[in-house]
Every structure is written in C-alpha cells, then in structure tokens.
Tab-separated table of C-alpha atoms in Angstrom:
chain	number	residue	atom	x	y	z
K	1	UNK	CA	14.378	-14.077	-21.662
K	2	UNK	CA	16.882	-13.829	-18.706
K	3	UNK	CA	15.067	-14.749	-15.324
K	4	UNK	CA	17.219	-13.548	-12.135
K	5	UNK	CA	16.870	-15.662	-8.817
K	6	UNK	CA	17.366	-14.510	-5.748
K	7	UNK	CA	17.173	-16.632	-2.615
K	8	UNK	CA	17.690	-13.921	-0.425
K	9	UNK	CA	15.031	-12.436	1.718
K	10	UNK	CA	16.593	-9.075	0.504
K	11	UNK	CA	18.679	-7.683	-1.061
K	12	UNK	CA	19.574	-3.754	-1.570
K	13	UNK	CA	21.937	-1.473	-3.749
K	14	UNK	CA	22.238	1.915	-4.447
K	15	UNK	CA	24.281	3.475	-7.661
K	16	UNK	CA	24.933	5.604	-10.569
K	17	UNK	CA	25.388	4.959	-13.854
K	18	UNK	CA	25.548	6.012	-17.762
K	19	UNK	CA	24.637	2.583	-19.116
K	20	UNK	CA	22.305	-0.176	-18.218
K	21	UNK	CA	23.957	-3.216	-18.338
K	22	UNK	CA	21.422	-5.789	-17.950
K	23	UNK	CA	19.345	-7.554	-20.571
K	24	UNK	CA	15.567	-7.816	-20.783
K	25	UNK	CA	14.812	-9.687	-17.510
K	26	UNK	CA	12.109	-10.807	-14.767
K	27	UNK	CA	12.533	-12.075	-11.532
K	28	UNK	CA	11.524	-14.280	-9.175
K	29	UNK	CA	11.036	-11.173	-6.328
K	30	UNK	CA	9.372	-7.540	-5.877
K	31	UNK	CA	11.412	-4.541	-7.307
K	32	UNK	CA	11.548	-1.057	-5.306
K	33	UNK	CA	13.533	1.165	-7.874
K	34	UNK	CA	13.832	4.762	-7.240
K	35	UNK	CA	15.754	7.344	-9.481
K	36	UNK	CA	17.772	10.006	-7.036
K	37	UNK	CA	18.164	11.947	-11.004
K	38	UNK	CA	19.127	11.283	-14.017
K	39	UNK	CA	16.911	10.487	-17.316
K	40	UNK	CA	16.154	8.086	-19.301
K	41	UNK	CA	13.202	5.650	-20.467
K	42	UNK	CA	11.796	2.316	-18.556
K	43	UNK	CA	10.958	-0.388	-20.992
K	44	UNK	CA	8.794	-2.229	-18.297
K	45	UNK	CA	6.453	-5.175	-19.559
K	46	UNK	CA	6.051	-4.075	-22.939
K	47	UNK	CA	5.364	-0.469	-22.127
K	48	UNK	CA	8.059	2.499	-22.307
K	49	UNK	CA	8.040	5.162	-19.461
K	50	UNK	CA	9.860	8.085	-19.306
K	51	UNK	CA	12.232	8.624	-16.049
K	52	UNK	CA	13.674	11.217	-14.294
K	53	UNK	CA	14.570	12.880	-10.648
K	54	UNK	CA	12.568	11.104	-7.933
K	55	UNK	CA	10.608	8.550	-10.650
K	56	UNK	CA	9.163	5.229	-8.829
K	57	UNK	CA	8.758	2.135	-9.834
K	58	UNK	CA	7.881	-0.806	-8.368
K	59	UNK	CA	8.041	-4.662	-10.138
K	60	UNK	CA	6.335	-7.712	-9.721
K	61	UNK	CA	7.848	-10.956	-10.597
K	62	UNK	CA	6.135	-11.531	-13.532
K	63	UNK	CA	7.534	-7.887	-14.821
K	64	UNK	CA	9.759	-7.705	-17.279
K	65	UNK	CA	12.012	-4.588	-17.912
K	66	UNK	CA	15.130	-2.677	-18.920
K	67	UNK	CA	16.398	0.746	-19.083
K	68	UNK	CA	17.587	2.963	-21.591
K	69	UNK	CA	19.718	5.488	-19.772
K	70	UNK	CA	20.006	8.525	-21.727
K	71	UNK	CA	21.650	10.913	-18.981
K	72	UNK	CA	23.696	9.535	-15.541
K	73	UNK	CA	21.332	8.296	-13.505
K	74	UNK	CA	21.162	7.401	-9.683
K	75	UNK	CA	19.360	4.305	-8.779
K	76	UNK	CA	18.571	2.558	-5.746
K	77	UNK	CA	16.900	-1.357	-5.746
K	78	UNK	CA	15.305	-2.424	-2.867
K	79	UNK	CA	14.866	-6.548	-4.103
K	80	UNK	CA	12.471	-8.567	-1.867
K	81	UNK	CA	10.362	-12.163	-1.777
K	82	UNK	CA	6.892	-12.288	-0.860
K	83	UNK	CA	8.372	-14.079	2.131
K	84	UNK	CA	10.141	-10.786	3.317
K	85	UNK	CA	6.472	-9.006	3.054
K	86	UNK	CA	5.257	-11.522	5.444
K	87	UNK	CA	7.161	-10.820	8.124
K	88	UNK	CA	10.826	-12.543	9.073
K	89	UNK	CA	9.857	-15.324	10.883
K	90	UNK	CA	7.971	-15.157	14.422
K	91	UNK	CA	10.424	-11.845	14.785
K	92	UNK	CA	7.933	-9.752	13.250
K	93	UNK	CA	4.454	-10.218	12.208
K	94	UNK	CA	2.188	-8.388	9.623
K	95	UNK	CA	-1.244	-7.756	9.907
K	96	UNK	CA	-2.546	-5.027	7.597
K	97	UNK	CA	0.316	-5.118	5.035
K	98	UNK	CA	-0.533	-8.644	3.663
K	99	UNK	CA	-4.128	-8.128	2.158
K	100	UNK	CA	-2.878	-4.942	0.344
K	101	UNK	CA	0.549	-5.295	-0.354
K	102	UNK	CA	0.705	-7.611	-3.931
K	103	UNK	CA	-1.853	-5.821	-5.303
K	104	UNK	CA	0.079	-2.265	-4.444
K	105	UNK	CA	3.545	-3.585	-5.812
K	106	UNK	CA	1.190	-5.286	-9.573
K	107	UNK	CA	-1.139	-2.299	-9.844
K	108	UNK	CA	1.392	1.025	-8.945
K	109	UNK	CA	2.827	1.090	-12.388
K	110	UNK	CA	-0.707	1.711	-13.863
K	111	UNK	CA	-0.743	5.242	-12.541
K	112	UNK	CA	-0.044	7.806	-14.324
K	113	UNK	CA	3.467	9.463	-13.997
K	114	UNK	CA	4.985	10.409	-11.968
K	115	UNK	CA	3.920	7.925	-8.954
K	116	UNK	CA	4.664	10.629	-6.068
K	117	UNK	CA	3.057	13.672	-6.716
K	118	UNK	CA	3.288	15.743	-3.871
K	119	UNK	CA	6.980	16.843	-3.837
K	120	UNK	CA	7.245	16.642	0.289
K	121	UNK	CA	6.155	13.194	-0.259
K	122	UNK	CA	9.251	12.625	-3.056
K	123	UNK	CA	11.963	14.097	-0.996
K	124	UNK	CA	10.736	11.636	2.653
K	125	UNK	CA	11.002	8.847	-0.026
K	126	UNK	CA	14.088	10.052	-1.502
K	127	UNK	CA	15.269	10.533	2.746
K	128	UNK	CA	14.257	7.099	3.547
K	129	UNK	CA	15.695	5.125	1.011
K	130	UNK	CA	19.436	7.094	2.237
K	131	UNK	CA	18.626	5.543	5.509
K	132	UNK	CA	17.867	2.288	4.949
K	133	UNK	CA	20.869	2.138	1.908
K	134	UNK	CA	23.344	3.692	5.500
K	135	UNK	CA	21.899	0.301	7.429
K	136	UNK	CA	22.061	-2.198	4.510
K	137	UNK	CA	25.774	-1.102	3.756
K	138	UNK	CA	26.776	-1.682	7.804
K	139	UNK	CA	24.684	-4.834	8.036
K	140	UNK	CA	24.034	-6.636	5.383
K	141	UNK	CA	21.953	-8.068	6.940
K	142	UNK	CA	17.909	-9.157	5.538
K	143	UNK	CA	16.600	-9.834	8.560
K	144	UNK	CA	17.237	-6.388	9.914
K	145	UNK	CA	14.522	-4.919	11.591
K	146	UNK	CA	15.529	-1.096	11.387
K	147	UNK	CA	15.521	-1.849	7.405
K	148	UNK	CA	12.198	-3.996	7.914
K	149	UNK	CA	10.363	-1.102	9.455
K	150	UNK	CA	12.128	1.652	7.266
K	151	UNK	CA	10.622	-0.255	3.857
K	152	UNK	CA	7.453	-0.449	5.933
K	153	UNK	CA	7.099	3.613	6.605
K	154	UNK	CA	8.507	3.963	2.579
K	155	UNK	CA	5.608	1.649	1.417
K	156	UNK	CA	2.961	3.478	3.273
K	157	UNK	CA	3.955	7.034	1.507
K	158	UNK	CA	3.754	5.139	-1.568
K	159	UNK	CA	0.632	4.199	-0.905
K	160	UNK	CA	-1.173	7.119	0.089
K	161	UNK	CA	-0.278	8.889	-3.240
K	162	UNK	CA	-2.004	5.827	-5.358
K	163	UNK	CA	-5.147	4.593	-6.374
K	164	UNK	CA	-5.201	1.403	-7.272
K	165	UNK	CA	-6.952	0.620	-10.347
K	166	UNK	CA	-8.291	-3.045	-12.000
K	167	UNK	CA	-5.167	-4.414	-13.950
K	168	UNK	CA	-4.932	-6.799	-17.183
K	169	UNK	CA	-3.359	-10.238	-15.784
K	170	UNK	CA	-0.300	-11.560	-15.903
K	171	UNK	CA	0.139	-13.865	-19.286
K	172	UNK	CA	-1.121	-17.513	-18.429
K	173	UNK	CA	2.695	-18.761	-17.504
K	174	UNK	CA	4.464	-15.675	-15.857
K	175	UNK	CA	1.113	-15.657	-13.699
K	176	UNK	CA	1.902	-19.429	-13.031
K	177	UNK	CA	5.522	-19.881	-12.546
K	178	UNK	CA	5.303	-16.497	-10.168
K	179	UNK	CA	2.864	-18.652	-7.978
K	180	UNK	CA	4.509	-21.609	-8.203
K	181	UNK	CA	7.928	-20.276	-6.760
K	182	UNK	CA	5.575	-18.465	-3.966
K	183	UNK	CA	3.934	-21.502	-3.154
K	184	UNK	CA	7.415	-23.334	-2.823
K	185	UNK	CA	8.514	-19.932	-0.660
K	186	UNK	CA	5.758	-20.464	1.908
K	187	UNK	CA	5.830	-24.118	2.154
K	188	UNK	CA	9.502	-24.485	2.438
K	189	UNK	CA	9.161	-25.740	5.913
K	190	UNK	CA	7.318	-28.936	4.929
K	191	UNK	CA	8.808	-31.609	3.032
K	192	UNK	CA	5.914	-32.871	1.817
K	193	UNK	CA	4.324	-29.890	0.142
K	194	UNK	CA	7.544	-29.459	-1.841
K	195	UNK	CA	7.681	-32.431	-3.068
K	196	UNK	CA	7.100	-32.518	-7.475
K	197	UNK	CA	4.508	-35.298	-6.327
K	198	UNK	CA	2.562	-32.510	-4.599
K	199	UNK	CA	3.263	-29.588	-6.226
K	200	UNK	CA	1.877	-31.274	-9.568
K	201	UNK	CA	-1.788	-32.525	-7.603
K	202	UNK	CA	-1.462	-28.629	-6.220
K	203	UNK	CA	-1.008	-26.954	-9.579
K	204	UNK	CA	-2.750	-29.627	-11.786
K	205	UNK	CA	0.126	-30.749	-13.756
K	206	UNK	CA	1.310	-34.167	-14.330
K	207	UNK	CA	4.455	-34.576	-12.644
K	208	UNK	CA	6.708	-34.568	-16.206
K	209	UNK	CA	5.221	-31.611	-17.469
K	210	UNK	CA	5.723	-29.683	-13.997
K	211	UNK	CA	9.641	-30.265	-14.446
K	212	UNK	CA	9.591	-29.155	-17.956
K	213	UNK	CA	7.306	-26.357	-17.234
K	214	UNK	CA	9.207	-25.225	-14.351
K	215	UNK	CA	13.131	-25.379	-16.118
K	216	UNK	CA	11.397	-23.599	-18.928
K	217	UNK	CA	10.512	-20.513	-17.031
K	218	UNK	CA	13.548	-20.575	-14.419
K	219	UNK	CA	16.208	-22.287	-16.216
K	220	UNK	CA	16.282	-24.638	-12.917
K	221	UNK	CA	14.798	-27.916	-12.262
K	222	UNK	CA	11.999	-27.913	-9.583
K	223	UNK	CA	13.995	-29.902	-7.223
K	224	UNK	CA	17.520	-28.022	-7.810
K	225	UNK	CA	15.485	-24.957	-7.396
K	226	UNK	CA	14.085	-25.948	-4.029
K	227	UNK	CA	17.361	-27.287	-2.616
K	228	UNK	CA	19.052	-24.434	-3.106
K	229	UNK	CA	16.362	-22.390	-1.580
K	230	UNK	CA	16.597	-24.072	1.274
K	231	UNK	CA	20.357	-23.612	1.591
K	232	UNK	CA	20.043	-20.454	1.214
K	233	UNK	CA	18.098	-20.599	4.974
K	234	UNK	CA	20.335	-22.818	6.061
K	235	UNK	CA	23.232	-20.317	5.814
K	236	UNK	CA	21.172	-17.656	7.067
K	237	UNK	CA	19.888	-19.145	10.236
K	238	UNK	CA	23.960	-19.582	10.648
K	239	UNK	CA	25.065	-16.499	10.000
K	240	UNK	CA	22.323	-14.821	11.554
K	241	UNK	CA	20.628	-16.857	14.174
K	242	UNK	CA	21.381	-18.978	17.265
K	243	UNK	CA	19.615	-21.921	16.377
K	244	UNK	CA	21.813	-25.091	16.818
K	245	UNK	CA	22.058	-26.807	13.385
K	246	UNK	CA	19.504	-30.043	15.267
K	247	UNK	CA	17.062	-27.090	15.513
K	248	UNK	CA	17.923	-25.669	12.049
K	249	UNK	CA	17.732	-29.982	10.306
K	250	UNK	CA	14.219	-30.225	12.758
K	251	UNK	CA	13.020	-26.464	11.536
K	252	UNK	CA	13.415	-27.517	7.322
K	253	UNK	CA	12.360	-30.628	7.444
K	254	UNK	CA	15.058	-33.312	7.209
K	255	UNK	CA	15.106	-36.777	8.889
K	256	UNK	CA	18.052	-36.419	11.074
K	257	UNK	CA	21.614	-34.931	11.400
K	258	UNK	CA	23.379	-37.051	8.689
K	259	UNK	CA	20.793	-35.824	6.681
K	260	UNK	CA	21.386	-32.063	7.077
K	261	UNK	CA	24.885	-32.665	7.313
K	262	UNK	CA	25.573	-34.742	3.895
K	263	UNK	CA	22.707	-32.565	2.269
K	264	UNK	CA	25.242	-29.262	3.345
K	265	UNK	CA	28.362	-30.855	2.036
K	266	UNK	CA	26.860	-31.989	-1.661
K	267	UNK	CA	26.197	-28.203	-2.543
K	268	UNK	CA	28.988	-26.247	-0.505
K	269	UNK	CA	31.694	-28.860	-0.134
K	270	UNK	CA	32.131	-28.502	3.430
K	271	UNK	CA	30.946	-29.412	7.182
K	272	UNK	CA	28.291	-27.221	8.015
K	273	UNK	CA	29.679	-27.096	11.691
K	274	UNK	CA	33.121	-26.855	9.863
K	275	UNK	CA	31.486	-23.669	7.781
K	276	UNK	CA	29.402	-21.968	10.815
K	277	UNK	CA	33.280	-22.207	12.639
K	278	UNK	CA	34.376	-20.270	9.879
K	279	UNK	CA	31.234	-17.667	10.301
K	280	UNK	CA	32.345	-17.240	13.651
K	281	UNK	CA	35.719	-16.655	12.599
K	282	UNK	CA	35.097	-14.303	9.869
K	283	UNK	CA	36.723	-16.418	6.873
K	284	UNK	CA	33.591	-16.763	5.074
C-alpha cells in the first residue's frame, strides 16, 4: 500500500474534481476532508461510506482510504502532524485540545452519517474552511496563526455534534509505525532519543528489526526518515523565522556549525547561508 509523507506542519488544498486520482493510501498525518458537493463513495479503512454536499471526514494516520467519485465533487484537505495539534512552538500553546483531540480525529468516523447534523452547524464549517483556504492561498504559510486558530474554532463545531464512542484498534503495525513516527515528531529536538539505538530500547525492538520494520511500513529507512524531517525544520525556521542558523544547529541538536552546514549541503546541494540569501531574495 502507498504511504504519503509529509514533513510539513501543514499543509492545505481545496478542489474539484470528476476522478480520484490517488491509489489506496495512509499517511503519516491527520486528514480534515470536507465535500463543498458532489457524490460519491469513501472507501475508508475497509469500510465504504456514501458522500455528498457538506460530508466530513476526518483520518488518522493509520487510515487507509480512497474515493470513488461518481458526480464532480468539491473537496477541501486540511493535512496536519500531531506536532501542529500541539501547538507551533512556544508561539502558541494548547491546553484543552491535547487530551481530546486524537481520540476526536480516530473515533469521528464511527458516527453515523452524516457527521454534522444540524445544517447551521454545516454551512459555519463549510464558511470556515473558505477562510482559512483565502489565508493558506496568500501565505502559505504552516505556522500561521489566523489558520491555527481558524482549524481550532472548525474543530470545536465538529466536536459538539459527536459522541465519541469506544473504537476497535488500529492493526498491531499501523498502530505501531503511527507511534513510532510521533515519537520521532516530538523528540526531534534531542539527538539522543532519535537515535535507532534508542528508539529500539523505546519500542522493544532489536535494532535490525526496527530498520526493517520501519522501511517496511514507510518505504524509508529510520535514519533517512529522520534526517529529512529535520530538514524540513531547518528550511522552515529559514523561511519563516529569525533565528540565526547557530540558534537553528543549537535548537536540533547538532555539534557545531560545520555540522549543520555539511549536514544542509549533503541533502540540498547548497550553503544553507547561500540558500536562506536566496529566501531573502525570492529565488527559491
């Protein structure tokens, strides 16, 4: 099965179409997906539902889905980490959200259909989700906080119109591999604990069996997996921060500035002050 990674924090998009494209696929993220109309069917984790106008759905990680578009149909994806749900950084903080949140995103697709019942409800939804599509499309930017809050004031009217119910678990290795990549996610910061050495002791694998496990389920080694993670922050505290790279090489862990620097190169082929020039510039 096709697994889709995304580094990103978030990512957003909004359009219409009269086939699905996509293979039968997880994730490595959350999944907002909300149908503006259109019909069709939802072949989510071994279950088929039927879609149309203002239908919600929302994935976790260890989902796996397609859809079967049977009449032009507008979609909008909100794609986030459990990292985004925690709060960007010391910008924002979470209190409440965090306790509920993973259960809300697993659970939802238990109810029964459709998800929003009261139709007010559906159409502030429906109003949202314009908005916070408007902001992606001038920023592009995941660590905005008018999109942060938005997706916080859509998740609460989600909420309100669900109970959530006690759900079958995850198979054995979706289950795993989903908390695996979150444990990496959290623990980015530190060296240590991403490490193979640790993350075996942590997960009780032997180290050999953790990289085979892990390329198995992502098609990635552990360690390219990891890197690449981590320069994914690297670019975005460039494009979107002010930290100077000694603060960005001190913030993720590495020894000194050679480090950073050479570590940069190997996977984008360029200086990283050369490339955060070029950011300033506008030529990347």
């Amino acid at each position: 099965m096709k697994r889709y990674i995304q580094h990103k924090l978030l990512k957003i998009s909004s359009f219409t179409t009269q086939e699905w494209v996509h293979p039968v696929h997880n994730h490595n993220h959350f999944e907002i997906i909300f149908v503006h109309k259109g019909k069709g069917v939802h072949c989510l984790s071994g279950m088929k539902y039927i879609y149309q106008s203002k239908s919600l759905f929302l994935l976790a990680p260890c989902d796996f889905h397609h859809f079967e578009v049977q009449e032009e149909t507008e979609f909008t994806f909100l794609k986030f980490t459990n990292v985004y749900l925690h709060g960007m950084g010391n910008t924002l903080l979470q209190s409440q959200w965090n306790q509920h949140m993973d259960q809300l995103l697993i659970y939802v697709r238990h109810q029964p259909l459709p998800v929003i019942k009261n139709v007010q409800d559906a159409e502030q939804l429906e109003n949202i989700l314009r908005l916070i599509v408007k902001e992606w499309k001038t920023s592009q930017n995941e660590l905005n906080e008018t999109i942060f809050f938005l997706i916080q004031a859509f998740i609460s009217i989600v909420k309100r119109n669900i109970q959530i119910p006690p759900a079958p678990p995850a198979s054995k290795h979706s289950a795993k591999i989903t908390e695996i990549i979150h444990y990496i996610h959290q623990h980015i910061y530190s060296v240590e604990r991403t490490q193979v050495k640790h993350l075996a002791e942590q997960f009780g694998y032997s180290r050999h069996y953790l990289g085979i496990f892990f390329k198995e389920q992502t098609g990635r080694t552990l360690r390219d997996y990891v890197n690449e993670y981590k320069l994914h922050l690297i670019e975005n505290r460039l494009r979107y921060s002010s930290f100077s790279i000694k603060e960005i090489s001190d913030e993720l862990g590495f020894t000194d500035m050679s480090h950073i620097h050479k570590f940069f190169k190997s996977y984008r082929g360029i200086n990283i002050s050369e490339y955060r020039n070029q950011l300033t510039n506008n030529t990347v």
